[in-house]
Amino acid sequence: MGRKFLTTTLIIIGLAVLWVPPVAAEEPVRVAILTDMSGPYAGICASNVDAVKMAIEDFGGMLLGNKIEFYYRDHHCKPDIANERAKELYERERVDIIIDVPNSAAGLAVSEQARLHKRLFISVGSGTTEHSGSKCNRYTFDWAYNDYMLATSVGLWGADNLGKKWYTITADYAWGHDLFKNFTAALKKKGGILLGNDNVALGTADFTPYLLKAKRAKPEVLVLLNAGKDANNATKQAVEFGLKKEMKIIHALIFVPSIRAVGPEVYADDYVAGAWYWKVDTPGAREFADRWLKKFGHRPNWMNPANYSATLQYLRAVKRAGTKDPKAVIKQLEDHTFGDLFANPGYIRPEDHMQVGKAYIFRAKRPEEIKEKDDCFEIVGTIPPEQAYMDPKKTGCRMGGF
Amino acid sequence: MSQYLITQLLNGLIVGSLYILLSMGLTIIFGMLGIVNFAHGALYMLGAYAAYTVVGVLSGNFLIAILVVPLAIGLIGALLETTLLRRLYRVEPFYNLLLTFGLMLVIQDAVRIGYGPEGEPFNIPGALLGAVNLGITYYPKYRLFIFAITVLCSVGLILFLERTKVGAIIRAGTEDSDMVDALGIDIGKVFTFVFGIGAALAGLAGVLAAPIQNVEPAMGMNFLVETFVVVVIGGMGSIIGSIIAGLIIGETLTIGVLIWPPMATTLIYIFMAFILLIRPRGLFGRAEFLD
Amino acid sequence: MIMQALMDKIRETPSRYIISVLIILFILLPFLTPYTALASEMLIFALFAMAYDIVLGYSGMLSFGHAAFFGLGAYGTGIMLVHLKAPLFIAMVVGVTLSFIAAWPVGYLSIRRRGIYFAMVTLAFAQMLYFIAFKWTALTGGDDGLQRIPRPSIGPIAIESELSLYYFILIFVVASMLLGLRIVNSPFGKTLQAMRENENRARSIGFNIFRFKLFAFVISALFSGLAGCFYALLLNYVPLGSMHWATSGEVVMMTIVGGMGTLFGPMLGAIAVVLLRDIIGSYTESWNLIMGILFMAAVLSFRRGILGSLRERLQGS
C-alpha cells in the first residue's frame, strides 16, 4: 500500500510539472480587455472587445517581430470577479496590459493588481476620479473621461444655457456621490443654487416619489446622476408625470443603446456630456463609424473608439520604446500628444496619467428629428480639455516611482 | 402642500398594487404547495417581455396583451410545476426553494441572451395617456388603471376562493392536502392549477408594469425580496394579508423615502425581522404554518 | 485493482480516508489549477462551504445570511490591516472574533424560528449588516470596497507570493477540517444529527435543542469568518458583494452540489463551482444560465451531492 501510494504521488507530481508552460524565446506583446459582457452595462461595453480587436488589426497585428496576442474576459461588472480575472490575466496569461474595466470599484481593484504585478492598465470604462487622484499609481492610466469631466462639462454649460436652479437625483453609491460632488462644484462656480437632492438606492424601479419632490421644488434643471436602467426608469417616469414640460433634464451618462431601450421619445431634449460622437469632425471618426455600421448594423457608442484609441496608443508607445518593458512604455505614454480617430489632439498628462481631450455636450433628438439610424444626438457645445478636466496639481495624485 | 402629499400617497397605492398582485401569487403558492418561489420575479419579468412581444413585435394592442399574457405565463407556470417542481414534493421543502432559485438564474439569463441586456421600449398605450382630474390633484390615467385592475383581480380572486367549488377545494387543500387527496380529488391537478394562478398573477403584474418601468431581464430582482417581505408580514397563505401588507409596504417605500431616505428599504427588512420574531404568522396568517 | 481497493476504502470508515485524500489533493492543488490564485479561492470557499454544512447538513437549518459572517471576517481583517496597520495575526483574530460575536445575537434571535422563517430572519439580518457596510464608507469603502489590503509577514513567514499565501491558508484549512471532523463525530455532533433526523424525539429525551443549534450556528460562523479573513488577503481587497445575499446563495449551491451532511462533500462542491465558474466565465457570457442549469440538476438528482451519491451508490451495492 505504501509503495503504490508513493508511486501514484510521484506520477501526479510528474504530471503537475508538465503544467508549467515552456519559456518562449521571444515574448509577444499580449493585450487583454476586461469588460462587462453579460452584466448591467453589457449593452454598451460588450462591443469594446471588437473595438480593441479592430485596433490591433488596424495597427497591423504584428509588433516587435511577433504576432500580437489578444485576450478578452468578462467581469459582469463585479469587482471581485474583476480582481480574479486581473490576476488570471497577469499571472497565467502573462498579459502586458489590461484595457477597459467599467465600474469604478472594479477599476480600482484592477489598478491595484496592475501595481502589484507591475504591468499596465488603461482604465476606459470606470469613471472614478480616484484613478487620477488619491489612488493613482505609475502603472495605471485613465482614458477618455472621468466623473469630473462628465459633470463639469455639462454642468458648466448647463448652468450657462439651461438655468441656474437645479434639483439632483443621485444614485446612492460611490459613483453617484462622486458625480454629485463634481456637478455641484460646477454649479457653484457659475453662481447657481441647488434646490434639493435625493439619494436613491441602486436598482430602484420607482422614482416617482423623488420626481414629485423635484417637481414641487420647481427647478429649471433636473440632474439625473445615474445610468443604465435606473436612468431609463427615472426618465420614463419623469415623462409620465409631465416634468419635462416644466424643466430641462441633464443626465450623467447616456448612450445610444439606452435610447434604443426605451425609445427616443423618452430622452428627447435631454442633455448629456460625452467624449465622442460618430458625427464629430475628428479625422477618421466617420470612417470608423461607417466601418462599424457595416460590420455590426449599428453605429458605435463613444466607449468603442475610446477603447480603440487606448489600444492603438499603447501599441504605438511600445513601438516607440522598442521594447514591451512596462517602465519604458510608460515613459513613452507620459507627456505624449497624439491624434487618432477618438481624440485629435489627445494628451496624456504625466502628473496624473489622465488622457485629456475635448468634451462634447449633446442634446438627445426628438423622434421626428432622427433621420438616420442611431443619429440620436445633436452636438450643442464643446468644452476644451483645460476646463473639462481638473487641474493636475489639485487632483490629489502623488504619482510615485515604479 | 396637500396636493403634493395626496399625489405621493397615490403613488404608494400604485406601487402597493404591483406588490399586491405579486404577493397574492406568491402567498397562494406557498400556502398550498409550501414552495417559496424564488422564480416569481422572473415570471413577472416574463410577463413584461411577453407584453412587449405582443405589442411591440406582433403589433397587437395592449388589451390583447392584458388578456393573453397572464394566461400564457400561467401555462408556463403550470408546465414548470408538472415537469420540475413536482419531483421534489417528497423531500424537505427547501429543495424546491433552491430549485426555483436555479430557475430564476436560468430564466433571467435566457431572456438576456434572447433579447439583449439593455431592455425593450414599451410605452403607455395611447388610450390611457394623460391625467385625470381627481379634484384635489391630477393623476396619471394609466396608474389609476393599474389600481383598477388590481382591485378587480383581488376581488375576483377572493370571490373565486370563497364562492366557487374549485375555490373551496383549494382552500381545503391549503389546510390539509392529504385529506383532500383521500377524498378522491386529484390533488396533483389542484397543485398545478394553483401554481398556474400564482404565475399568472405575476405575469399580469409584469404586463401592467411594462409601460412605467424599464423592461429588462433583471427587472424582477428589484421586487423579489420585497415581495417576500410582504408575504411574510401579511401572513403566508393569506390573500387578505397580501393585500393589506402590500399596501403598507407600498406606502412605506414611497413615503419612507421622503421622511428618512437612507433607511427606506432597510426599514422594511427591520419590519420583517420584527414580525418574524414577534408574530411569525404575520398579520393574517395561520399558526399551523409554523411547523 | 487499484479502483477496487479505493472503493473498499471509501465504503469503510469514510471520513478518515477521505480527509487524507482531500489533504493530498489540496497540497497538489496549486499545480493542478491554471493559476495559483484560483486554487486559493477554491480553498477559501471550500472552508466556507464546510462551515456552512455544519448549519445546513448537520443541523438542518437553511441560513440565507452566512455571507454576513464571511464578510465580517473579511472586513474585520481588512480594516485592521488598512486603517490600523495591525500585524497580520491580530488582524485575523479580530476578523474571526467579529463573526463570532455577531453570530450570538443573530443566532439567538433567528433560531427561535424554523424552516423558511429561519431563512427569512437570517436574510433580514444579513441585509441590515450589508446596509451598514454599504453606508459606513469611511471604514469599509462602501460600494468601492476596501482597497489596498497588504499582505504583511508573520515573523519569518512571508505570504506576499500567491504560492506562499496558498500554503499558509492550507495550514488553517487542514486544522479546521480536523477540528470539524472532531466536532461532528463528538457526542455534540452526534446529538445534532439526531436532532436533525427527529427533533421531537430528541426534545422528549431532554436535549435543549435551542442551545445545540445555537452552538452549531456560532461554530459555523467562526469558520466562515476565518474563510473571510483569507479572502481579504487573497484579493488584497474586500468587495461589498461578499456580504450580499447572493454570496449566501452561492455557498448554499456549493454545499448542495458537494453533498450536504458529509462535511467534506461541500468542499468538493466549492472546488467544482469555483473551477466551473472560472472556466465557463472565460469562454462564454452565459455562465449564469449554465450555473443555474447545473444547480437545478444538482438539486433534482444529486440531492445528496457528489460525495453523498457516491457513498449511497457504494453502500447500496
Coordinates of N, CA and C in Angstrom, one line a residue, chain C residues 126-211:
Chain C
A126 N -28.8 39.7 7.6 CA -27.7 39.9 6.7 C -27.8 41.1 5.9
Q127 N -29.0 41.4 5.5 CA -29.3 42.6 4.7 C -29.0 43.9 5.5
M128 N -29.3 43.8 6.8 CA -29.0 45.0 7.6 C -27.5 45.2 7.8
L129 N -26.8 44.1 7.9 CA -25.3 44.3 8.0 C -24.7 44.7 6.7
Y130 N -25.3 44.3 5.6 CA -24.9 44.7 4.3 C -25.1 46.2 4.1
F131 N -26.2 46.7 4.6 CA -26.5 48.1 4.5 C -25.5 48.9 5.3
I132 N -25.2 48.4 6.5 CA -24.2 49.1 7.3 C -22.8 49.2 6.6
A133 N -22.4 48.1 6.0 CA -21.2 48.1 5.3 C -21.2 49.0 4.1
F134 N -22.4 49.1 3.5 CA -22.6 50.0 2.3 C -22.5 51.5 2.7
K135 N -23.1 51.8 3.9 CA -23.1 53.2 4.3 C -21.9 53.7 5.0
W136 N -21.2 52.8 5.7 CA -20.1 53.3 6.5 C -18.8 53.3 5.7
T137 N -18.9 54.3 4.7 CA -17.8 54.3 3.7 C -16.4 54.6 4.2
A138 N -16.4 55.4 5.3 CA -15.1 55.7 5.9 C -14.3 54.5 6.3
L139 N -15.1 53.5 6.8 CA -14.5 52.3 7.3 C -14.3 51.2 6.3
T140 N -15.4 51.0 5.5 CA -15.4 49.9 4.6 C -15.2 50.2 3.1
G141 N -15.2 51.5 2.8 CA -15.0 51.9 1.4 C -16.4 51.9 0.7
G142 N -17.4 51.5 1.4 CA -18.8 51.4 0.8 C -18.8 50.6 -0.5
D143 N -19.4 51.2 -1.5 CA -19.6 50.4 -2.7 C -18.3 50.1 -3.4
D144 N -17.3 51.0 -3.2 CA -16.0 50.7 -3.9 C -15.3 49.5 -3.2
G145 N -15.6 49.2 -2.0 CA -15.0 48.1 -1.3 C -13.7 48.6 -0.6
L146 N -13.1 47.7 0.2 CA -12.0 48.1 1.0 C -10.7 47.8 0.1
Q147 N -10.0 48.8 -0.2 CA -8.9 48.7 -1.2 C -7.6 48.6 -0.5
R148 N -6.6 48.1 -1.3 CA -5.2 48.1 -1.0 C -4.9 47.4 0.4
I149 N -5.4 46.2 0.5 CA -5.1 45.4 1.7 C -3.7 44.8 1.5
P150 N -2.8 45.0 2.4 CA -1.4 44.5 2.3 C -1.4 43.0 2.7
R151 N -0.3 42.4 2.5 CA 0.0 41.1 3.0 C 1.2 41.1 3.8
P152 N 1.1 41.5 5.0 CA 2.4 41.5 5.9 C 2.8 40.2 6.3
S153 N 4.1 40.0 6.6 CA 4.6 38.7 7.0 C 4.3 38.5 8.5
I154 N 4.2 37.2 8.9 CA 4.1 36.9 10.3 C 5.5 36.4 10.7
G155 N 6.3 37.2 11.4 CA 7.6 36.8 11.7 C 8.4 36.4 10.5
P156 N 8.9 35.2 10.4 CA 9.7 34.8 9.2 C 8.8 34.3 8.1
I157 N 7.5 34.1 8.3 CA 6.6 33.6 7.2 C 6.1 34.7 6.4
A158 N 6.5 34.7 5.1 CA 6.1 35.8 4.2 C 5.0 35.2 3.3
I159 N 3.9 36.0 3.1 CA 2.8 35.4 2.2 C 2.6 36.3 1.0
E160 N 3.6 37.1 0.7 CA 3.4 38.0 -0.5 C 3.1 37.3 -1.8
S161 N 3.8 36.2 -2.0 CA 3.6 35.5 -3.3 C 2.3 34.6 -3.2
E162 N 1.7 34.4 -4.3 CA 0.4 33.6 -4.3 C 0.6 32.2 -3.7
L163 N 1.8 31.6 -4.1 CA 2.0 30.2 -3.6 C 2.2 30.1 -2.1
S164 N 2.9 31.1 -1.6 CA 3.1 31.0 -0.1 C 1.8 31.3 0.6
L165 N 1.0 32.2 0.0 CA -0.3 32.5 0.7 C -1.2 31.3 0.7
Y166 N -1.1 30.5 -0.5 CA -1.9 29.3 -0.6 C -1.6 28.3 0.5
Y167 N -0.3 28.1 0.8 CA 0.1 27.1 1.8 C -0.2 27.6 3.2
F168 N -0.1 28.9 3.3 CA -0.5 29.5 4.6 C -1.9 29.2 4.9
I169 N -2.8 29.5 3.9 CA -4.2 29.2 4.1 C -4.4 27.7 4.4
L170 N -3.7 26.9 3.6 CA -3.9 25.4 3.7 C -3.7 24.9 5.2
I171 N -2.7 25.5 5.8 CA -2.4 25.0 7.2 C -3.7 25.2 8.1
F172 N -4.3 26.4 7.9 CA -5.5 26.6 8.7 C -6.7 25.8 8.3
V173 N -6.8 25.6 7.0 CA -7.9 24.8 6.4 C -7.8 23.3 6.9
V174 N -6.6 22.8 6.9 CA -6.4 21.4 7.4 C -6.8 21.3 8.9
A175 N -6.3 22.3 9.6 CA -6.6 22.3 11.1 C -8.1 22.4 11.2
S176 N -8.8 23.2 10.4 CA -10.2 23.4 10.5 C -10.9 22.1 10.2
M177 N -10.4 21.4 9.2 CA -11.0 20.1 8.8 C -10.9 19.1 9.9
L178 N -9.7 19.0 10.5 CA -9.6 18.1 11.6 C -10.5 18.4 12.8
L179 N -10.5 19.7 13.0 CA -11.4 20.2 14.1 C -12.8 19.9 13.8
G180 N -13.2 20.2 12.5 CA -14.6 19.9 12.1 C -15.0 18.5 12.3
L181 N -14.0 17.6 11.9 CA -14.3 16.2 12.0 C -14.5 15.8 13.4
R182 N -13.6 16.3 14.3 CA -13.7 16.0 15.7 C -15.1 16.4 16.2
I183 N -15.6 17.6 15.8 CA -16.8 18.2 16.3 C -18.0 17.3 15.9
V184 N -18.0 16.9 14.6 CA -19.2 16.1 14.1 C -19.2 14.7 14.6
N185 N -18.0 14.2 15.0 CA -18.0 12.8 15.5 C -18.1 12.8 17.0
S186 N -18.1 14.0 17.6 CA -18.2 14.0 19.1 C -19.7 13.8 19.5
P187 N -19.9 13.6 20.8 CA -21.3 13.5 21.3 C -22.1 14.7 20.9
F188 N -21.5 15.9 20.9 CA -22.3 17.1 20.5 C -22.7 16.9 19.0
G189 N -21.8 16.5 18.2 CA -22.1 16.3 16.8 C -23.2 15.3 16.5
K190 N -23.0 14.2 17.2 CA -24.0 13.1 17.0 C -25.4 13.5 17.5
T191 N -25.4 14.3 18.5 CA -26.7 14.8 19.0 C -27.3 15.7 18.0
L192 N -26.5 16.5 17.4 CA -27.0 17.4 16.3 C -27.7 16.6 15.2
Q193 N -27.0 15.6 14.8 CA -27.6 14.8 13.7 C -28.8 14.1 14.1
A194 N -28.9 13.7 15.4 CA -30.1 13.0 15.9 C -31.2 14.0 15.9
M195 N -30.9 15.3 16.2 CA -31.9 16.3 16.2 C -32.4 16.6 14.8
R196 N -31.5 16.6 13.9 CA -31.9 16.9 12.5 C -32.8 15.8 12.0
E197 N -32.6 14.5 12.4 CA -33.4 13.4 12.0 C -34.8 13.5 12.6
N198 N -34.9 13.7 13.9 CA -36.2 13.7 14.5 C -36.1 14.6 15.8
E199 N -36.6 15.8 15.5 CA -36.4 16.8 16.6 C -37.3 16.6 17.8
N200 N -38.5 16.1 17.5 CA -39.4 15.8 18.7 C -38.9 14.8 19.6
R201 N -38.3 13.7 19.0 CA -37.8 12.7 19.9 C -36.7 13.2 20.7
A202 N -35.8 14.0 20.0 CA -34.6 14.5 20.7 C -35.1 15.4 21.9
R203 N -36.1 16.1 21.6 CA -36.6 17.0 22.7 C -37.2 16.2 23.8
S204 N -37.9 15.1 23.5 CA -38.5 14.4 24.5 C -37.5 13.7 25.4
I205 N -36.3 13.4 24.8 CA -35.3 12.8 25.6 C -34.7 13.8 26.6
G206 N -34.9 15.1 26.3 CA -34.5 16.1 27.3 C -33.4 17.0 26.8
F207 N -33.0 16.9 25.5 CA -32.0 17.8 25.0 C -32.5 19.2 24.7
N208 N -31.7 20.1 25.0 CA -32.0 21.5 24.8 C -31.7 21.8 23.3
I209 N -32.7 21.6 22.5 CA -32.5 21.8 21.0 C -31.9 23.2 20.7
F210 N -32.5 24.2 21.3 CA -32.1 25.5 21.0 C -30.6 25.8 21.3
R211 N -30.1 25.3 22.4 CA -28.7 25.5 22.7 C -27.8 24.8 21.7

